[in-house]
């Protein structure tokens, strides 16, 4: 059975999760700020469309934004700056240098000067008097700045996409276009890029979001004391739109935000979310490269004599519960998954004796005891937290789902 690094699972929150949350906070803040300026916009944001944030202001100007939460400062040599600039360049070219498109690099940290690296020397470039980013922030597009930036980004673009002259593709076409850009075209591109450093960490953005929520024109006396629920619902909508594939499904307009305020207005109280949902992704990542055996394979491995009818019943439980949990808040379901996973771990470690073969009766009894053991734990947790699901049947079926998803098995493999 797979062993997990408890220190990894239980750390406060992964850098990946923090960065993702930082991005969502920024999208929510920007949406509310745009509504202040014009509450009639059909589209104000498209999360994870072309960039971390994609916003449309009251004049139809579009802003593609990269949001970066980091501890150390960036230089123009930093990989995150490189990736962001390459992404901006791709969009600049693919959108045919649209005059209404702008780019933003938004971060909590600072910037610093470049070191004279081997790469710079090979490209025949020498570090400038000031950090390259300083020139870009000041929109100081001197000839030596443009020469430095253009040569550097052309090289990075080629390396990023492993451009090969004999294998043309979309990026190869973009690369040729970028190589042919004159100084004025580079100035046009760079003038569209804004760098916003020192914009506050996750806590600061959270405070700013709370302030924007209470200052929104949709906020009324009925919302007092429910600010956190508005915040959660805003972030949930952003989270849901991020996962959509088609651009029309990603759109968030003023009406989406207005509906959130209206819905919260009539609610009685806030949901109490079990914060262990923060750690579920870490557990999933632990199994990312493991070979997968499904529930049916695991049962047949220890109980080859099981009849088809019983096998289908357990398999059906693992399938149907997936549909049952879809309508609930993702945080609630991930918290429930974590708690069920945790309880199952205790059962298999303390209550279950592994053997090579189980009779049908032994297997059925084991599954029955497992479900009752998990349900007892979840019933206690429900006194403090809301997991969305209220019926015991779905909780029991989730044990079959976690076995099917390869978190546990009836043997010690």
XYZ file of C-alpha atoms in Angstrom:
413
model
C 0.000 0.000 0.000
C 1.249 3.493 -0.873
C 2.983 5.360 1.961
C 2.667 9.119 2.160
C 5.008 11.791 3.428
C 2.978 13.258 6.294
C 5.171 16.362 6.514
C 4.406 17.121 2.887
C 0.681 16.524 3.306
C 0.352 18.572 6.478
C 2.429 21.593 5.619
C 0.527 24.881 5.866
C -0.210 25.201 2.163
C 1.810 24.365 -0.913
C 3.434 27.122 -2.956
C 1.312 25.978 -5.858
C -1.891 26.404 -3.881
C -0.836 29.836 -2.596
C -0.006 31.015 -6.109
C -3.331 29.745 -7.403
C -5.198 31.513 -4.599
C -3.207 34.708 -5.224
C -4.308 34.587 -8.846
C -7.984 34.133 -7.915
C -7.871 36.994 -5.383
C -6.416 39.274 -8.031
C -9.126 38.334 -10.560
C -11.867 38.979 -7.985
C -10.401 42.364 -6.994
C -10.021 43.499 -10.587
C -13.594 42.457 -11.415
C -15.023 44.512 -8.559
C -12.877 47.508 -9.508
C -14.119 47.328 -13.106
C -17.735 47.195 -11.894
C -17.114 50.418 -9.968
C -16.231 52.126 -13.239
C -19.019 50.622 -15.301
C -21.721 48.257 -14.077
C -23.083 47.633 -17.576
C -20.201 45.614 -19.021
C -21.311 42.303 -20.518
C -17.832 40.883 -19.972
C -15.426 41.896 -17.236
C -13.183 38.849 -16.829
C -12.199 35.542 -18.419
C -10.087 33.584 -15.888
C -7.348 31.405 -17.396
C -8.039 32.573 -20.929
C -4.766 33.380 -22.677
C -3.379 34.401 -19.261
C -3.972 34.148 -15.509
C -6.366 37.057 -15.768
C -8.045 38.501 -18.858
C -10.024 41.690 -18.215
C -12.118 44.079 -20.280
C -12.584 47.684 -19.113
C -15.376 50.173 -19.766
C -13.735 51.353 -23.019
C -13.220 47.893 -24.469
C -9.499 47.767 -23.650
C -8.308 44.275 -22.813
C -5.669 43.400 -20.217
C -3.854 40.071 -20.107
C -2.266 39.607 -16.708
C 0.337 37.312 -15.193
C 0.099 37.028 -11.386
C 3.170 35.849 -9.481
C 3.483 35.232 -5.733
C 7.177 34.819 -4.879
C 9.579 35.298 -1.986
C 12.605 36.442 -3.990
C 12.925 39.372 -6.358
C 12.972 38.996 -10.148
C 15.559 40.069 -12.676
C 15.072 40.027 -16.434
C 17.032 36.746 -16.341
C 14.437 35.111 -14.049
C 12.493 32.235 -15.569
C 9.118 33.683 -14.497
C 9.877 36.967 -16.264
C 11.028 35.059 -19.343
C 7.921 32.855 -19.454
C 5.614 35.842 -18.959
C 7.281 37.897 -21.679
C 7.165 34.963 -24.110
C 3.488 34.499 -23.333
C 2.853 38.215 -23.881
C 4.739 38.058 -27.190
C 2.688 35.071 -28.363
C -0.548 36.894 -27.632
C 0.745 40.105 -29.202
C 1.512 38.266 -32.452
C -1.539 35.983 -32.469
C -3.869 38.921 -31.828
C -2.229 40.748 -34.728
C -0.807 43.515 -32.527
C -4.294 44.639 -31.521
C -4.057 48.273 -30.273
C -6.612 47.511 -27.533
C -4.541 44.700 -25.972
C -2.356 45.406 -22.924
C -0.213 43.191 -20.709
C 0.408 43.268 -16.944
C 3.011 41.495 -14.829
C 1.635 41.636 -11.279
C 3.656 40.452 -8.281
C 4.197 40.924 -4.569
C 7.972 40.963 -4.814
C 10.627 43.396 -6.111
C 13.072 43.421 -9.017
C 16.846 43.552 -9.246
C 19.651 43.899 -11.779
C 20.988 41.213 -14.087
C 24.230 39.280 -13.730
C 26.537 38.919 -16.702
C 25.631 35.306 -17.410
C 27.238 32.945 -19.909
C 24.098 33.210 -22.043
C 24.331 36.998 -22.231
C 27.982 36.776 -23.190
C 27.218 34.230 -25.917
C 24.558 36.589 -27.298
C 27.041 39.453 -27.310
C 25.036 41.340 -24.658
C 26.369 43.294 -21.696
C 24.321 44.182 -18.636
C 22.986 47.732 -18.708
C 23.668 50.480 -16.176
C 20.310 49.923 -14.517
C 18.202 46.749 -14.214
C 16.446 46.041 -17.516
C 13.111 45.964 -15.711
C 13.720 49.495 -14.436
C 13.933 50.756 -18.017
C 10.733 48.882 -18.901
C 8.888 50.186 -15.840
C 9.933 53.756 -16.727
C 9.073 53.206 -20.414
C 12.632 54.303 -21.163
C 13.143 52.657 -24.530
C 16.656 53.737 -25.432
C 18.377 52.033 -28.341
C 20.621 49.880 -26.125
C 17.573 48.791 -24.096
C 15.646 47.723 -27.196
C 18.722 45.929 -28.589
C 19.198 44.064 -25.313
C 15.551 43.093 -24.819
C 14.864 42.099 -28.431
C 17.963 39.906 -28.837
C 17.424 38.311 -25.469
C 13.718 37.527 -25.990
C 14.257 36.217 -29.522
C 16.795 33.756 -28.144
C 14.565 32.759 -25.217
C 11.632 32.263 -27.590
C 13.694 29.931 -29.763
C 14.854 27.925 -26.730
C 11.398 27.808 -25.128
C 9.739 26.208 -28.134
C 12.817 24.386 -29.412
C 12.435 26.092 -32.776
C 13.926 24.078 -35.634
C 14.166 25.558 -39.093
C 13.164 22.301 -40.820
C 10.050 21.755 -38.658
C 7.720 24.721 -39.116
C 4.753 25.045 -36.737
C 2.709 27.815 -35.136
C 5.541 28.863 -32.849
C 7.999 28.753 -35.724
C 5.794 31.200 -37.647
C 5.590 33.459 -34.576
C 9.349 33.204 -34.177
C 9.939 34.406 -37.747
C 7.536 37.322 -37.148
C 9.314 38.267 -33.919
C 12.750 38.083 -35.568
C 11.574 40.538 -38.229
C 10.227 43.102 -35.754
C 11.875 46.509 -36.092
C 12.739 48.775 -33.144
C 9.445 50.679 -33.435
C 7.501 47.427 -33.273
C 9.415 46.373 -30.154
C 8.678 49.753 -28.585
C 5.008 49.303 -29.474
C 4.979 45.895 -27.782
C 6.936 46.932 -24.684
C 4.831 50.064 -24.232
C 1.857 47.745 -23.758
C 3.535 45.858 -20.909
C 3.097 47.185 -17.363
C 5.144 45.829 -14.476
C 3.545 46.100 -11.053
C 5.967 45.099 -8.313
C 5.480 45.201 -4.548
C 1.710 44.785 -4.823
C 1.258 42.956 -1.531
C 1.287 39.323 -0.482
C -1.637 36.923 -0.149
C -2.814 38.492 3.114
C -2.758 41.993 1.634
C -4.739 40.886 -1.411
C -7.240 39.181 0.870
C -7.717 42.423 2.802
C -8.054 44.386 -0.428
C -10.665 41.942 -1.712
C -12.697 42.271 1.488
C -12.609 46.052 1.141
C -13.715 45.913 -2.500
C -16.566 43.559 -1.567
C -17.977 45.993 1.005
C -17.505 48.980 -1.331
C -19.300 47.338 -4.248
C -22.556 49.031 -5.248
C -24.371 45.700 -4.840
C -23.490 45.601 -1.133
C -26.347 46.478 1.241
C -27.254 46.282 4.924
C -28.469 42.702 4.375
C -24.899 41.696 3.538
C -23.398 42.793 6.855
C -21.745 39.835 8.530
C -21.831 37.849 5.304
C -18.752 39.336 3.648
C -16.814 36.086 3.875
C -19.613 34.206 2.144
C -19.584 36.705 -0.724
C -15.821 36.282 -0.923
C -16.066 32.500 -1.017
C -18.760 32.536 -3.660
C -16.783 34.955 -5.831
C -13.697 32.752 -5.633
C -15.788 29.650 -6.353
C -17.219 31.200 -9.517
C -13.714 32.152 -10.656
C -12.471 28.666 -9.811
C -15.289 27.071 -11.795
C -14.771 29.304 -14.844
C -11.029 28.582 -14.822
C -11.699 24.908 -15.465
C -13.954 25.505 -18.475
C -12.514 24.812 -21.924
C -14.443 27.111 -24.242
C -14.106 30.872 -24.030
C -17.876 31.428 -23.829
C -18.000 29.253 -20.711
C -15.272 31.267 -19.012
C -16.982 34.647 -19.269
C -17.809 36.472 -16.043
C -20.014 39.530 -16.434
C -21.565 42.045 -14.080
C -24.704 39.922 -13.798
C -22.646 37.010 -12.431
C -21.385 39.192 -9.596
C -24.794 40.794 -9.011
C -26.313 37.312 -8.671
C -23.761 36.349 -6.000
C -24.709 39.360 -3.887
C -28.420 38.642 -4.400
C -28.026 35.011 -3.423
C -26.040 35.824 -0.274
C -28.553 38.494 0.710
C -31.231 35.859 1.318
C -28.961 33.330 3.037
C -29.226 32.791 6.768
C -25.666 32.004 7.672
C -22.249 31.181 6.310
C -21.071 27.670 5.601
C -18.329 26.415 7.871
C -15.779 24.820 5.565
C -13.348 22.236 6.890
C -9.975 23.701 5.895
C -8.365 20.297 5.255
C -9.480 20.706 1.641
C -6.188 22.612 1.253
C -4.282 19.341 1.579
C -6.273 17.089 -0.746
C -4.320 18.125 -3.838
C -1.078 17.057 -2.141
C -2.490 13.563 -1.622
C -3.604 13.340 -5.255
C -0.144 14.438 -6.390
C 1.457 11.641 -4.359
C -0.342 9.104 -6.564
C 0.254 10.896 -9.865
C 2.785 8.396 -11.202
C 1.465 5.248 -9.531
C 0.066 2.384 -11.553
C -3.699 2.320 -11.205
C -5.809 -0.722 -10.331
C -9.508 -0.089 -10.201
C -11.978 -1.363 -7.620
C -12.919 -4.434 -9.636
C -9.292 -5.520 -10.022
C -8.596 -5.011 -6.315
C -11.605 -7.078 -5.258
C -10.859 -9.934 -7.681
C -7.258 -9.981 -6.475
C -8.290 -10.971 -2.939
C -11.674 -12.567 -3.644
C -11.659 -14.317 -7.025
C -14.828 -16.246 -6.186
C -16.990 -13.131 -5.803
C -20.146 -13.232 -7.928
C -20.715 -10.758 -10.746
C -23.804 -9.241 -9.142
C -21.982 -8.230 -5.940
C -18.991 -6.978 -7.887
C -21.227 -4.765 -10.028
C -22.940 -3.390 -6.918
C -19.666 -2.145 -5.420
C -18.450 -0.833 -8.773
C -21.742 0.986 -9.303
C -21.371 2.678 -5.924
C -17.976 4.098 -6.889
C -19.369 5.417 -10.182
C -22.683 6.898 -9.071
C -21.239 8.809 -6.123
C -19.124 10.833 -8.577
C -22.295 12.291 -10.058
C -23.857 12.832 -6.636
C -21.006 15.023 -5.390
C -20.670 17.205 -8.512
C -23.266 19.748 -7.387
C -21.538 20.537 -4.092
C -18.863 23.121 -3.326
C -15.462 21.812 -4.411
C -13.889 22.740 -1.084
C -16.534 20.785 0.804
C -16.076 17.693 -1.374
C -12.282 17.838 -1.188
C -12.526 18.203 2.591
C -14.855 15.205 2.730
C -12.529 13.216 0.480
C -9.629 14.032 2.785
C -11.575 13.062 5.933
C -12.807 9.803 4.381
C -9.266 9.079 3.188
C -7.917 9.779 6.679
C -10.491 7.552 8.370
C -9.926 4.721 5.875
C -6.209 4.894 6.629
C -6.877 4.304 10.314
C -9.239 1.419 9.517
C -6.773 -0.397 7.258
C -3.932 0.160 9.700
C -5.683 -0.655 12.981
C -8.810 -2.694 12.227
C -8.109 -4.761 9.120
C -5.913 -7.843 8.914
C -4.500 -8.339 5.446
C -4.573 -11.871 4.036
C -3.872 -13.292 0.613
C -7.430 -14.482 -0.019
C -10.798 -13.394 1.391
C -14.026 -15.336 1.177
C -17.104 -13.539 -0.135
C -18.470 -13.269 3.388
C -15.173 -11.912 4.696
C -15.003 -9.308 1.915
C -18.599 -8.165 2.416
C -18.080 -7.938 6.152
C -14.864 -5.966 5.677
C -16.569 -3.446 3.386
C -19.498 -3.151 5.786
C -17.176 -2.468 8.748
C -15.120 -0.021 6.681
C -18.198 1.996 5.732
C -19.489 2.078 9.327
C -16.062 3.068 10.651
C -15.783 5.977 8.198
C -19.381 7.100 8.728
C -18.866 7.256 12.491
C -15.921 9.634 12.039
C -17.737 11.813 9.486
C -20.813 12.074 11.723
C -18.612 13.542 14.451
C -16.995 16.025 12.053
C -20.401 17.152 10.749
C -21.060 18.675 14.174
C -18.490 21.358 13.331
C -18.297 21.432 9.544
C -20.508 21.398 6.464
C -19.523 18.927 3.750
C -22.555 19.566 1.539
C -23.545 15.903 1.500
C -25.962 15.121 4.325
C -26.988 11.532 3.565
C -25.026 8.586 4.982
C -25.356 6.507 1.835
C -23.180 8.845 -0.263
C -20.517 8.959 2.463
C -20.387 5.167 2.548
C -20.167 4.961 -1.235
C -17.221 7.364 -1.181
C -15.122 4.639 0.424
C -15.595 2.588 -2.751
C -14.664 5.620 -4.840
C -11.350 6.123 -3.015
C -10.472 2.464 -3.442
C -11.353 2.707 -7.133
C -9.127 5.791 -7.433
C -6.210 3.782 -6.024
C -5.894 5.354 -2.590
C -6.421 2.026 -0.780
C -6.746 -1.684 -1.521
C -7.612 -4.928 0.254
C -4.109 -6.295 -0.204
C -0.802 -4.732 0.790
C 0.369 -3.887 -2.731
